[in-house]
mmCIF file of C-alpha atoms (C1' of nucleotides) in Angstrom:
data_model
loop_
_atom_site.group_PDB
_atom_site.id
_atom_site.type_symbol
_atom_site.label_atom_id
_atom_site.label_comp_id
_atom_site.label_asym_id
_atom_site.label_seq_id
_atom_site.Cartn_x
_atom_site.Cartn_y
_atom_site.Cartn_z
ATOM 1 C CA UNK A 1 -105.659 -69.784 -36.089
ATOM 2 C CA UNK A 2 -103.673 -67.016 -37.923
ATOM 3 C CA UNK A 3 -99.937 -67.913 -38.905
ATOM 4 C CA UNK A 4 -97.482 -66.185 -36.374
ATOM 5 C CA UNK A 5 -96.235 -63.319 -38.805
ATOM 6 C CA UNK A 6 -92.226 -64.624 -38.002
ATOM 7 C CA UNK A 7 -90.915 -62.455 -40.935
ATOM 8 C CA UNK A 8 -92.478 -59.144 -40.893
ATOM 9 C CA UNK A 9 -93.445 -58.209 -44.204
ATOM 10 C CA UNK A 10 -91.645 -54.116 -43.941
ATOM 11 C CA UNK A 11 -88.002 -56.087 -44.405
ATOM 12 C CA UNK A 12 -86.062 -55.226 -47.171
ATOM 13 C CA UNK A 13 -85.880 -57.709 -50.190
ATOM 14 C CA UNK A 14 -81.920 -58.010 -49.990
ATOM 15 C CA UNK A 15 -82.467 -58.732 -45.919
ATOM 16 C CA UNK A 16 -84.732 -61.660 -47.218
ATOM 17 C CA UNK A 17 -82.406 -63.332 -49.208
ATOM 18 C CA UNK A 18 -79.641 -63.202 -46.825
ATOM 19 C CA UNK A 19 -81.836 -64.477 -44.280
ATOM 20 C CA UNK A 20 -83.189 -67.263 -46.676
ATOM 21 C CA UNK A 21 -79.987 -67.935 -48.021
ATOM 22 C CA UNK A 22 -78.758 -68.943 -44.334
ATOM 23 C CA UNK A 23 -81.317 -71.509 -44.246
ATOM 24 C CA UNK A 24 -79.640 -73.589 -46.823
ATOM 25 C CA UNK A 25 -76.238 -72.376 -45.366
ATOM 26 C CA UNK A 26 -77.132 -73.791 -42.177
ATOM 27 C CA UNK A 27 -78.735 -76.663 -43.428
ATOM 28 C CA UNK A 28 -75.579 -77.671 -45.373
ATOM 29 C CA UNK A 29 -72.972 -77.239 -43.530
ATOM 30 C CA UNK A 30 -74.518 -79.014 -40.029
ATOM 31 C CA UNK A 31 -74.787 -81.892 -42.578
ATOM 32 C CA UNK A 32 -71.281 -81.371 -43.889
ATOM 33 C CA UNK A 33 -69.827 -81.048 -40.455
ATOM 34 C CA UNK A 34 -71.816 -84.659 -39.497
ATOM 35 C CA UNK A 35 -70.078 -86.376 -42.402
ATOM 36 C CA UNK A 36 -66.968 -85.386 -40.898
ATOM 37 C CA UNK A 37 -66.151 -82.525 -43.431
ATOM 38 C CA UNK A 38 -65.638 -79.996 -41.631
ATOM 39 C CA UNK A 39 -63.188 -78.093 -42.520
ATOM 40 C CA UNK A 40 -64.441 -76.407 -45.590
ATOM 41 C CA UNK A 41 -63.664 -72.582 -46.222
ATOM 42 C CA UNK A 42 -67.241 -70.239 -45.987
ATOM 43 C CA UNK A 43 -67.079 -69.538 -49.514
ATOM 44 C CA UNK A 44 -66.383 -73.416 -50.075
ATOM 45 C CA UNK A 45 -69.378 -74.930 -50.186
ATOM 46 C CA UNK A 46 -70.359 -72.254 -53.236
ATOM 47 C CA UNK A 47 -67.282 -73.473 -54.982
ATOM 48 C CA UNK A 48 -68.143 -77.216 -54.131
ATOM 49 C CA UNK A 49 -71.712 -76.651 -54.967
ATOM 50 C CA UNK A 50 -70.955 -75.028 -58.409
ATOM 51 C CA UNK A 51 -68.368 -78.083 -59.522
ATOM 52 C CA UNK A 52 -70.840 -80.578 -58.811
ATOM 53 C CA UNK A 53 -72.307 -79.841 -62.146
ATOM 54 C CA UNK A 54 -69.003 -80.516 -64.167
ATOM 55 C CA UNK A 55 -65.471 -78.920 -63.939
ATOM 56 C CA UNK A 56 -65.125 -75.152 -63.710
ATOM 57 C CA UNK A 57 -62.590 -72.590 -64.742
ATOM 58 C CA UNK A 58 -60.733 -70.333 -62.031
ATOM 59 C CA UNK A 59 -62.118 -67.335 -63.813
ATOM 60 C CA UNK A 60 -65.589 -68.226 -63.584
ATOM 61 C CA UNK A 61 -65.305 -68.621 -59.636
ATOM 62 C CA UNK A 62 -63.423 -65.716 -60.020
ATOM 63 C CA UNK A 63 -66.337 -63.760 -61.421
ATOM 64 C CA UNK A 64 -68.822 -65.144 -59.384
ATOM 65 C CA UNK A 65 -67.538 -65.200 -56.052
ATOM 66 C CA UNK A 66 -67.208 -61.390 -56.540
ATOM 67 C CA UNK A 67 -63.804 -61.481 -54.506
ATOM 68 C CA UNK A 68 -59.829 -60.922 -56.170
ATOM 69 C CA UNK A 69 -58.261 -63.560 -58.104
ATOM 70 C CA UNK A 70 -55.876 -63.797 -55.403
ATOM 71 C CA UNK A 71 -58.537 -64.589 -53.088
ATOM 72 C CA UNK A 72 -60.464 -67.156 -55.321
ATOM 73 C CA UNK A 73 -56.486 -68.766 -55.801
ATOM 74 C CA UNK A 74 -56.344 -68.787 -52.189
ATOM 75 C CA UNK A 75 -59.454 -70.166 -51.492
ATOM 76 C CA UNK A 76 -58.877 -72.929 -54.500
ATOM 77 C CA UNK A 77 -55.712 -73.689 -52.533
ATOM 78 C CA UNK A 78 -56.891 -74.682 -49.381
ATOM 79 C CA UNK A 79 -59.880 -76.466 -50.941
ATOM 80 C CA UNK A 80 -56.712 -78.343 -52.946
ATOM 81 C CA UNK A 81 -54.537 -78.689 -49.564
ATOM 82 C CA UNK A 82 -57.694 -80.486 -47.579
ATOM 83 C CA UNK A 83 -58.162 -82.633 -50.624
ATOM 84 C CA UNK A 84 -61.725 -81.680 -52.508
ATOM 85 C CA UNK A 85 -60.063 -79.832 -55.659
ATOM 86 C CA UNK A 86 -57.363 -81.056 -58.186
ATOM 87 C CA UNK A 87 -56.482 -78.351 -60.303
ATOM 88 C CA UNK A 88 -56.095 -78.848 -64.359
ATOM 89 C CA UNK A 89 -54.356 -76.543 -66.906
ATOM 90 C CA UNK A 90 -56.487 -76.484 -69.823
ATOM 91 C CA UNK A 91 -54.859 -77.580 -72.703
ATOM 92 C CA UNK A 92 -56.672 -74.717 -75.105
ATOM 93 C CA UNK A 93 -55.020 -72.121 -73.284
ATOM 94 C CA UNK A 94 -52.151 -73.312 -70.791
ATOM 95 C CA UNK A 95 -52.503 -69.997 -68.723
ATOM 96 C CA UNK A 96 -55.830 -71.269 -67.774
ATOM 97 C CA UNK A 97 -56.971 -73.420 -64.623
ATOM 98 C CA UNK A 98 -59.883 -75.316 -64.510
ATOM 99 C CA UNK A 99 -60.741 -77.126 -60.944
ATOM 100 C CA UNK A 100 -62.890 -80.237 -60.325
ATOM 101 C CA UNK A 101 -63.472 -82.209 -57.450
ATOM 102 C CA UNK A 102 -61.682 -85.360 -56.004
ATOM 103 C CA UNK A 103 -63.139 -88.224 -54.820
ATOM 104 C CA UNK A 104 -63.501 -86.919 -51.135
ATOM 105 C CA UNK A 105 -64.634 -83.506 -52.913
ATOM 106 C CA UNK A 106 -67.506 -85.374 -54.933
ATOM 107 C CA UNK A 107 -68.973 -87.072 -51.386
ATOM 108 C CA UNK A 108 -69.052 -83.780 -50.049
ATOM 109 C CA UNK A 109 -70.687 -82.491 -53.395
ATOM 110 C CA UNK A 110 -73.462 -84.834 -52.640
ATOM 111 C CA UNK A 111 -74.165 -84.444 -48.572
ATOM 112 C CA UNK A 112 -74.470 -81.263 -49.479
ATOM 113 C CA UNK A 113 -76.623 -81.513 -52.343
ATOM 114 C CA UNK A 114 -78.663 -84.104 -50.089
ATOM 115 C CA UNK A 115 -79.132 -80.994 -47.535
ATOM 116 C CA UNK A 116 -80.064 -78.645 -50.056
ATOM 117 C CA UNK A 117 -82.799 -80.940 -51.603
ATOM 118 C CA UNK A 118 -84.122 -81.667 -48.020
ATOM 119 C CA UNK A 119 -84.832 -77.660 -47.785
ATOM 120 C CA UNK A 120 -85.989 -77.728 -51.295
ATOM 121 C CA UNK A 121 -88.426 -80.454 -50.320
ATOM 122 C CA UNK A 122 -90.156 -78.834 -47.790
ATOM 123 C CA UNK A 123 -89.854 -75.255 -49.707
ATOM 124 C CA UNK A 124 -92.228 -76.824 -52.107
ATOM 125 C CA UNK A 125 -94.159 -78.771 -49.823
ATOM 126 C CA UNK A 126 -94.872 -75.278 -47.899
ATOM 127 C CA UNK A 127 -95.640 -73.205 -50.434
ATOM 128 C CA UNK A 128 -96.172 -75.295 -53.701
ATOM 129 C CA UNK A 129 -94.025 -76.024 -57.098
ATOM 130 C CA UNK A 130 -95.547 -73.587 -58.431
ATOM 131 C CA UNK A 131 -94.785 -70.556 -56.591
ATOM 132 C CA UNK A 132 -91.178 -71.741 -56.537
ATOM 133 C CA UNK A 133 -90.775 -71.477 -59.944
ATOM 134 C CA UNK A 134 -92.274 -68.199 -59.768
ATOM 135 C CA UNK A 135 -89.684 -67.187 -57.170
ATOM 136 C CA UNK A 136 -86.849 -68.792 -59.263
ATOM 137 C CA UNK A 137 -87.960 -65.968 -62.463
ATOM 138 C CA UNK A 138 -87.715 -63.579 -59.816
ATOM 139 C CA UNK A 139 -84.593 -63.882 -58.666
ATOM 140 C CA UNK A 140 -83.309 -64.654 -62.192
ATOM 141 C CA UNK A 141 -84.481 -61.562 -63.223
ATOM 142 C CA UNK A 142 -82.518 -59.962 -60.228
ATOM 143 C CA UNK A 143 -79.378 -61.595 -61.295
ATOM 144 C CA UNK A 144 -80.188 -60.209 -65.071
ATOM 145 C CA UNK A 145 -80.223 -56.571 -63.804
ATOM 146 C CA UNK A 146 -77.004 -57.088 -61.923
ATOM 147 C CA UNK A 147 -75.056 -58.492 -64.934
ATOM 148 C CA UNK A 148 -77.041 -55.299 -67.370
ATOM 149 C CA UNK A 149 -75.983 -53.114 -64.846
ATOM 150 C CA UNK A 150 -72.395 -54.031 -64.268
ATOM 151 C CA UNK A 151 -71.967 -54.006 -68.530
ATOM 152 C CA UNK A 152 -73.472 -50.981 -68.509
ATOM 153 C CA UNK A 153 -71.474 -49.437 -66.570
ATOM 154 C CA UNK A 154 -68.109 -51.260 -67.772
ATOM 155 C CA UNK A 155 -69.131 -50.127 -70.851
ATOM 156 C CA UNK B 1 -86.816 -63.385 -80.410
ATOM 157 C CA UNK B 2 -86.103 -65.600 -77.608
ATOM 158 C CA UNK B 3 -84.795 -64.164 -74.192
ATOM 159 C CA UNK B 4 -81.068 -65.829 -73.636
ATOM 160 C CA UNK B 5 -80.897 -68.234 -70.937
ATOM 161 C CA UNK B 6 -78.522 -65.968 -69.017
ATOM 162 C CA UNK B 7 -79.261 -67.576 -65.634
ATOM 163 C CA UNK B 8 -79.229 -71.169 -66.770
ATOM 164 C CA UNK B 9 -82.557 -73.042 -65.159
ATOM 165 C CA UNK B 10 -80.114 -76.019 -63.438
ATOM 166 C CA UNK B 11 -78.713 -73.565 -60.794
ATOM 167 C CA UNK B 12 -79.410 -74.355 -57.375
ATOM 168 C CA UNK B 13 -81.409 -72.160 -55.393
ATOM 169 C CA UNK B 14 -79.018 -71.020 -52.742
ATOM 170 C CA UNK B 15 -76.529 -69.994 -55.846
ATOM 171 C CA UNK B 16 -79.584 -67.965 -57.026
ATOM 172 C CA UNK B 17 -79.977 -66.201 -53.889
ATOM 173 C CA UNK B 18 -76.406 -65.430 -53.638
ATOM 174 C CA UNK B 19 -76.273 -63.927 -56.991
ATOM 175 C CA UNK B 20 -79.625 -61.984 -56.093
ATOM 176 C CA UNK B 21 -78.136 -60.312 -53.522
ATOM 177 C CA UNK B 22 -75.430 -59.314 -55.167
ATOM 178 C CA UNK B 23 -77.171 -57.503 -57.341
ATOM 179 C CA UNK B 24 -78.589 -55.090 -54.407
ATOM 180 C CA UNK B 25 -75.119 -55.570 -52.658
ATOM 181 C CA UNK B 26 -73.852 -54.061 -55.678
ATOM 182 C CA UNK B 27 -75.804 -51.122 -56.413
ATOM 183 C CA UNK B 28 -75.925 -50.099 -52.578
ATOM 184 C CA UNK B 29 -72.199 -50.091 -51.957
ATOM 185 C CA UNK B 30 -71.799 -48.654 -55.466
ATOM 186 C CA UNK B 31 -74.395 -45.581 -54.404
ATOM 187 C CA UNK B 32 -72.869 -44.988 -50.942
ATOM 188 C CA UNK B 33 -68.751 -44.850 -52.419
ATOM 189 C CA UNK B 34 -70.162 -41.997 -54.735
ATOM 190 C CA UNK B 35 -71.527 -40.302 -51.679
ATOM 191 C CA UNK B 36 -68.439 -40.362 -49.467
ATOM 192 C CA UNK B 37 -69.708 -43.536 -47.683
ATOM 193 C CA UNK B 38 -66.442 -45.339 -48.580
ATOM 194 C CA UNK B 39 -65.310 -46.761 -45.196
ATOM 195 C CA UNK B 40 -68.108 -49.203 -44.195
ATOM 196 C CA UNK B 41 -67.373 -52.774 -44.318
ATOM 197 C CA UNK B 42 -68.981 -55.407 -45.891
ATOM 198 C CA UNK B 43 -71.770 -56.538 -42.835
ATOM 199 C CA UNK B 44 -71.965 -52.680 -42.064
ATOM 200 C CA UNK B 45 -74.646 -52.575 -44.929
ATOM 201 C CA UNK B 46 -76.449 -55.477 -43.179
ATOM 202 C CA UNK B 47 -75.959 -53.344 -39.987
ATOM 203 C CA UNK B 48 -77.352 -49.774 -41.409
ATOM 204 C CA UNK B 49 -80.226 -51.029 -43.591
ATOM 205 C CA UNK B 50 -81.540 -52.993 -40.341
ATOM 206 C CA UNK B 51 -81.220 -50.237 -38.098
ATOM 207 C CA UNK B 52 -83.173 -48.083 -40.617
ATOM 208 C CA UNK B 53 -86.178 -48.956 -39.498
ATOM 209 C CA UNK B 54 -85.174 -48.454 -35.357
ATOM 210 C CA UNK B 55 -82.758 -48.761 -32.902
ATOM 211 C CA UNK B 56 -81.908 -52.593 -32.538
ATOM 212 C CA UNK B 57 -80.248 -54.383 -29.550
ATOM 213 C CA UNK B 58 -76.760 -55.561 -30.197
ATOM 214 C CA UNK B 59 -77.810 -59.327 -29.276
ATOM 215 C CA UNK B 60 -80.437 -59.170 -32.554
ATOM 216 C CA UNK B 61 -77.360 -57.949 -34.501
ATOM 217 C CA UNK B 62 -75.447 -60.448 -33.321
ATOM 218 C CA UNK B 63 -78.069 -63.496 -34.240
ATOM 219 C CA UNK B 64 -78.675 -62.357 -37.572
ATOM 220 C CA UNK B 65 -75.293 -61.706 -38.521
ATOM 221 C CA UNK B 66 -74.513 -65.116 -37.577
ATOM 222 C CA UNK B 67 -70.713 -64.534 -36.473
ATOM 223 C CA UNK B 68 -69.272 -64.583 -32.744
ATOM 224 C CA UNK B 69 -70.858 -61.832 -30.575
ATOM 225 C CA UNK B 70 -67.022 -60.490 -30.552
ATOM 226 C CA UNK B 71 -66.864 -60.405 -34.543
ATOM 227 C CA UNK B 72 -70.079 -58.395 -34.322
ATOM 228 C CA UNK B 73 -69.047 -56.284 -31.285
ATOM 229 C CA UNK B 74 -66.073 -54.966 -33.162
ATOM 230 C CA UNK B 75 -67.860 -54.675 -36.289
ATOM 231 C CA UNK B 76 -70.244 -52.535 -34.524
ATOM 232 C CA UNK B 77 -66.927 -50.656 -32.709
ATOM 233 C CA UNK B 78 -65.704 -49.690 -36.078
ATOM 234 C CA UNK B 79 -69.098 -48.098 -37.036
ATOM 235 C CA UNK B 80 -69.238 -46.312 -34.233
ATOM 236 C CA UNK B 81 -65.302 -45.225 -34.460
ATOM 237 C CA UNK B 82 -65.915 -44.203 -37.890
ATOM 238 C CA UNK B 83 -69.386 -41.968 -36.907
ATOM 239 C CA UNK B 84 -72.230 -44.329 -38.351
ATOM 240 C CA UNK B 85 -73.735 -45.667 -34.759
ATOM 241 C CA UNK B 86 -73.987 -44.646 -31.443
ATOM 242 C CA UNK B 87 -74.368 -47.222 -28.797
ATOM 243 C CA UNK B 88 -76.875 -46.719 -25.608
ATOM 244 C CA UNK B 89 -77.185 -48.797 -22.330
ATOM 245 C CA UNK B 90 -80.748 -50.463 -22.194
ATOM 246 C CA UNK B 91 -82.041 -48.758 -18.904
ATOM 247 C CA UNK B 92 -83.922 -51.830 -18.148
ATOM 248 C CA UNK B 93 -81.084 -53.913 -18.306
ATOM 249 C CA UNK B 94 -77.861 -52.474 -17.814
ATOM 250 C CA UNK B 95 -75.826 -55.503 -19.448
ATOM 251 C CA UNK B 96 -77.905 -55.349 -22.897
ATOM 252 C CA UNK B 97 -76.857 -52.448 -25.515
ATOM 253 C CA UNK B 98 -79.174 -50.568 -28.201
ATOM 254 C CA UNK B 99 -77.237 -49.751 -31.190
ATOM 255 C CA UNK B 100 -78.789 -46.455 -33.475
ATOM 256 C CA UNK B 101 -77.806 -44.338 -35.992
ATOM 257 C CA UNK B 102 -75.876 -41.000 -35.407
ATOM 258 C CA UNK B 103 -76.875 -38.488 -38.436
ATOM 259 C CA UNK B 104 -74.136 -39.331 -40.327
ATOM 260 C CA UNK B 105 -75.690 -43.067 -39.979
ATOM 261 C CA UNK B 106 -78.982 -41.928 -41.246
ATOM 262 C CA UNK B 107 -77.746 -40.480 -44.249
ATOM 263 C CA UNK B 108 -75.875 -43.330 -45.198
ATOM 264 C CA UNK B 109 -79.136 -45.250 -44.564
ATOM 265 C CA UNK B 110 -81.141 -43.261 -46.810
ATOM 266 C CA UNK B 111 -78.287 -43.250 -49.484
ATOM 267 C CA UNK B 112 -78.621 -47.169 -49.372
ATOM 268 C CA UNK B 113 -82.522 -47.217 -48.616
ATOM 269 C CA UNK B 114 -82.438 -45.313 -51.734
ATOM 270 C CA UNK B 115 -80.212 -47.336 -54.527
ATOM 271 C CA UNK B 116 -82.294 -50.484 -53.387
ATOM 272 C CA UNK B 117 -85.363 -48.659 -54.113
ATOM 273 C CA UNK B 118 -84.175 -48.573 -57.537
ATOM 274 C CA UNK B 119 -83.392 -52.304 -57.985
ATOM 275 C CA UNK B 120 -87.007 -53.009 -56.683
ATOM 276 C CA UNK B 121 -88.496 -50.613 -58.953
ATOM 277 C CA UNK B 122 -86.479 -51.865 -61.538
ATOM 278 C CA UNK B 123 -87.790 -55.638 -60.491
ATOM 279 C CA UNK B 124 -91.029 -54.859 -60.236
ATOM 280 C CA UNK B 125 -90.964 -53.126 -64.125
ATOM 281 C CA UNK B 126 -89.316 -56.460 -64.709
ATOM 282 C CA UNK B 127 -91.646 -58.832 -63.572
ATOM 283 C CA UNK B 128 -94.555 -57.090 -61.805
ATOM 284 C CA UNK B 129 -95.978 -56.349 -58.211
ATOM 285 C CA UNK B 130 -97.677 -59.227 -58.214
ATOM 286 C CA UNK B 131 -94.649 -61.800 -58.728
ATOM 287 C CA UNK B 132 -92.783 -60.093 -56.513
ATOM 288 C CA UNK B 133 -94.802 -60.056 -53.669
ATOM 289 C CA UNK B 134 -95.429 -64.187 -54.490
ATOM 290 C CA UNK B 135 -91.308 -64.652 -54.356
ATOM 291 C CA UNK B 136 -91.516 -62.197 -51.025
ATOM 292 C CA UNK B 137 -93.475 -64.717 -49.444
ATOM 293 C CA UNK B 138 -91.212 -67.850 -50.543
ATOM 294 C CA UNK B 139 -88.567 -66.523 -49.136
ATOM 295 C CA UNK B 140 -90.540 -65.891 -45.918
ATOM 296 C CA UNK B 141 -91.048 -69.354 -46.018
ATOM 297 C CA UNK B 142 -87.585 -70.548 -46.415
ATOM 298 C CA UNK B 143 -86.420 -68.111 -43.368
ATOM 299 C CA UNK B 144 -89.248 -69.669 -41.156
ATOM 300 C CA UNK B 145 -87.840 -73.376 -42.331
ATOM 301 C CA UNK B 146 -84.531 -71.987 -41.136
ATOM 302 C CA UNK B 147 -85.762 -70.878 -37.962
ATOM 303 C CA UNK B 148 -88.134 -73.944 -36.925
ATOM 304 C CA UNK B 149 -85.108 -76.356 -37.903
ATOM 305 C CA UNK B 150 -83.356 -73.521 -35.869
ATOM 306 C CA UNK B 151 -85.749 -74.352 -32.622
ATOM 307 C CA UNK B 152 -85.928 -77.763 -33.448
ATOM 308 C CA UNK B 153 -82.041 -78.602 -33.179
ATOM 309 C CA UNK B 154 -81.741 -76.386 -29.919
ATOM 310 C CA UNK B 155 -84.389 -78.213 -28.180
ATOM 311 C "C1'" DT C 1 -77.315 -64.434 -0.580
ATOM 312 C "C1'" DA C 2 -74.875 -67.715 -2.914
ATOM 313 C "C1'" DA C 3 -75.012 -70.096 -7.441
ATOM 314 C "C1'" DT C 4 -75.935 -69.765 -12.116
ATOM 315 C "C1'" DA C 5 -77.041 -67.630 -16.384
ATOM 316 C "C1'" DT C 6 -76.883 -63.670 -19.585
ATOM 317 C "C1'" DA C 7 -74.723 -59.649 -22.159
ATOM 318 C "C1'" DG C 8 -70.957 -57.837 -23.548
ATOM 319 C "C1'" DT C 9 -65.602 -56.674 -23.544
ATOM 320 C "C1'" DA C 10 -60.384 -57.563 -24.062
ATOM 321 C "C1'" DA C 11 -56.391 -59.488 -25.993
ATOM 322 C "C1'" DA C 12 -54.217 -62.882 -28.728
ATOM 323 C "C1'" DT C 13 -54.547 -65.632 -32.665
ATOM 324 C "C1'" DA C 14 -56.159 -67.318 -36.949
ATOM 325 C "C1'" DA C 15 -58.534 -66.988 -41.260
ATOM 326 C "C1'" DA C 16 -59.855 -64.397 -45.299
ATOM 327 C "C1'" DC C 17 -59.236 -60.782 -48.438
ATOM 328 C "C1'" DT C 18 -56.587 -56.984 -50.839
ATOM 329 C "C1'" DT C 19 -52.730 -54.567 -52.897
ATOM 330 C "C1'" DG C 20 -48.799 -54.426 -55.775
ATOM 331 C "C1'" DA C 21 -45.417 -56.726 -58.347
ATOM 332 C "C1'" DC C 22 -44.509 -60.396 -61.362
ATOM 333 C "C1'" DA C 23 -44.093 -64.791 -64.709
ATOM 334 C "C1'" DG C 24 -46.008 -67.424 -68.333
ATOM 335 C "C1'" DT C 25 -49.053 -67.763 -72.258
ATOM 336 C "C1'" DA C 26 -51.851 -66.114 -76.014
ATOM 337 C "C1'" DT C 27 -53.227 -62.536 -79.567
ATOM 338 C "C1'" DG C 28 -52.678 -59.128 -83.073
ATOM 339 C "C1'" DA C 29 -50.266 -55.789 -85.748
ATOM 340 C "C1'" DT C 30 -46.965 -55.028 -88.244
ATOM 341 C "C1'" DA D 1 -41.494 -63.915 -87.486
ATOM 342 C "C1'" DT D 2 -41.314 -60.698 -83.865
ATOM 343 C "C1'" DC D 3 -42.614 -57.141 -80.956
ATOM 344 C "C1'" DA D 4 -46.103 -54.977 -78.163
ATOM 345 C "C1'" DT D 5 -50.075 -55.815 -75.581
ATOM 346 C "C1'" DA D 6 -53.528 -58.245 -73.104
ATOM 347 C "C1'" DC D 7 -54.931 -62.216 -70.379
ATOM 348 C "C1'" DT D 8 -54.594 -65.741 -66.548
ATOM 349 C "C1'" DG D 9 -52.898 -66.812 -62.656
ATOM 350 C "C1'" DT D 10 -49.055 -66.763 -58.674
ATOM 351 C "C1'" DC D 11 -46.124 -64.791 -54.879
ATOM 352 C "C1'" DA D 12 -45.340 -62.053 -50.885
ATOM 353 C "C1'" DA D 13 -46.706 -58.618 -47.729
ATOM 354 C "C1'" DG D 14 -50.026 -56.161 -45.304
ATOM 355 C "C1'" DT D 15 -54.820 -55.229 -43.770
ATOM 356 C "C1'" DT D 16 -59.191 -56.439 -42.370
ATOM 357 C "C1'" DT D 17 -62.357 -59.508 -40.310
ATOM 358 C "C1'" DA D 18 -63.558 -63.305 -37.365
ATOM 359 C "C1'" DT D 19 -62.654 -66.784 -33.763
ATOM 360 C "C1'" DT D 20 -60.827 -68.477 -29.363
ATOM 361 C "C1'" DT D 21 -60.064 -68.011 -24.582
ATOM 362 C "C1'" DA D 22 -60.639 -65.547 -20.658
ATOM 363 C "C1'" DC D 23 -62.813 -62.103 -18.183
ATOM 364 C "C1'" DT D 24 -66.234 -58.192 -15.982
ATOM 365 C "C1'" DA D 25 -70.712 -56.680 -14.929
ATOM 366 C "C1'" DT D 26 -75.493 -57.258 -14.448
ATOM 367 C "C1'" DA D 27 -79.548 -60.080 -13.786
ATOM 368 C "C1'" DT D 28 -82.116 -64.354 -12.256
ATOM 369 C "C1'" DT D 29 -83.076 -68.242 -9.407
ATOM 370 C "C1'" DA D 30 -82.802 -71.397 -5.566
#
DNA sequence: TAATATAGTAAATAAACTTGACAGTATGAT
DNA sequence: ATCATACTGTCAAGTTTATTTACTATATTA
């Protein structure tokens, strides 16, 4: 019995990741929304996700989000108003910000962490350790020729 | 001399993903601005680059987009209002719509076809045919975990 | 042929992002 | 030291994008 081919194999490699992206998109915020948070912002859960590894500075969501300051301070607000973020001036350099989560922020850190490691799971049970880690080189080497291009052509 | 870590090994796949795709996100929109292409918004590269390969009914737009079939009704109104698609009554079933590409569309499609062309070549020099047709395939997987958790939840 | 479901539109509203102007803080050169 | 400049973020207004609610038109089913 041959596999039903449900991703062609002519689509383009950026049409891939958005599709595969919404997989853990999905995945996350259903969960979220069970657990009763449900009012996080789209771009939210990549600012939640990102802090559960440690505090953050504005600048790096900033850079990362791709969007304005202004919109990264928005979003930060909101996130702040529903009660996930605190915001922190860092004491190096008191024009900076650096966010981390609260206590509600954290639980929401790790239902969505939970979600992500459930799709994780069966990656690797579908297609092997292995090949993940292959497919984690590629896409780091992606992400390398989108920060050599953009200093290129800041440069 | 070692390769810097510049996409630490701890980040979570989804983050990799998002960063990947900026990367093509990037290049394309940077390719089309320099040929005039300035006035498509942000899911109108999602639109074009599908509708590259065919015409492609409105409800498929709709489902892969994953907004409102209003959101992607009016995103579709402002390609047409702005000369990129042309929209055509399915014959077969007069309440379904086929969206395609007016000429202006195409070359805007070829301008983008194009600039991603280079990131994959690019990638491939990178990492090789091989690899990249092994990460191809995990993300195929993770789009058809999407879409059976998809069926499974409707059910 | 009535009842129901499907595909899309319309108008009002809300959410997200951008632009332009600004305040506070650091850095570096006199 | 102090002035000029750059950096980090905020404020307010305006634009774009998306959602909600309600509707029209076509198809399907009983």
């Amino acid at each position: 019995m041959t596999r039903k081919a449900s991703v062609p194999d002519d689509i383009s490699i950026p049409a891939l990741l958005r599709h595969a992206r919404n997989t853990y998109g999905a995945a996350m915020r259903e969960a979220l929304e069970r657990g009763g948070y449900d009012d996080i912002p789209k771009n939210g859960l990549y600012v939640i996700g990102a802090l559960a590894l440690g505090q953050v500075p504005l600048a790096q969501i900033i850079r990362e989000l791709q969007v304005t300051k202004q919109a990264a301070g928005q979003l930060v607000d909101t996130l702040v108003s529903r009660g996930y973020l605190a915001r922190e001036v860092d004491p190096e350099d008191r024009r900076r910000l650096t966010v981390t989560l609260t206590e509600r922020g954290s639980a929401a850190a790790s239902v969505q962490a939970t979600a992500r490691d459930v799709i994780d799971h069966e990656l690797a049970e579908r297609v092997g350790t292995q090949k993940v880690r292959h497919a984690r080189s590629v896409l780091a080497a992606l992400i390398d020729i989108g920060a050599d291009r953009r200093a290129r052509n800041d440069t």
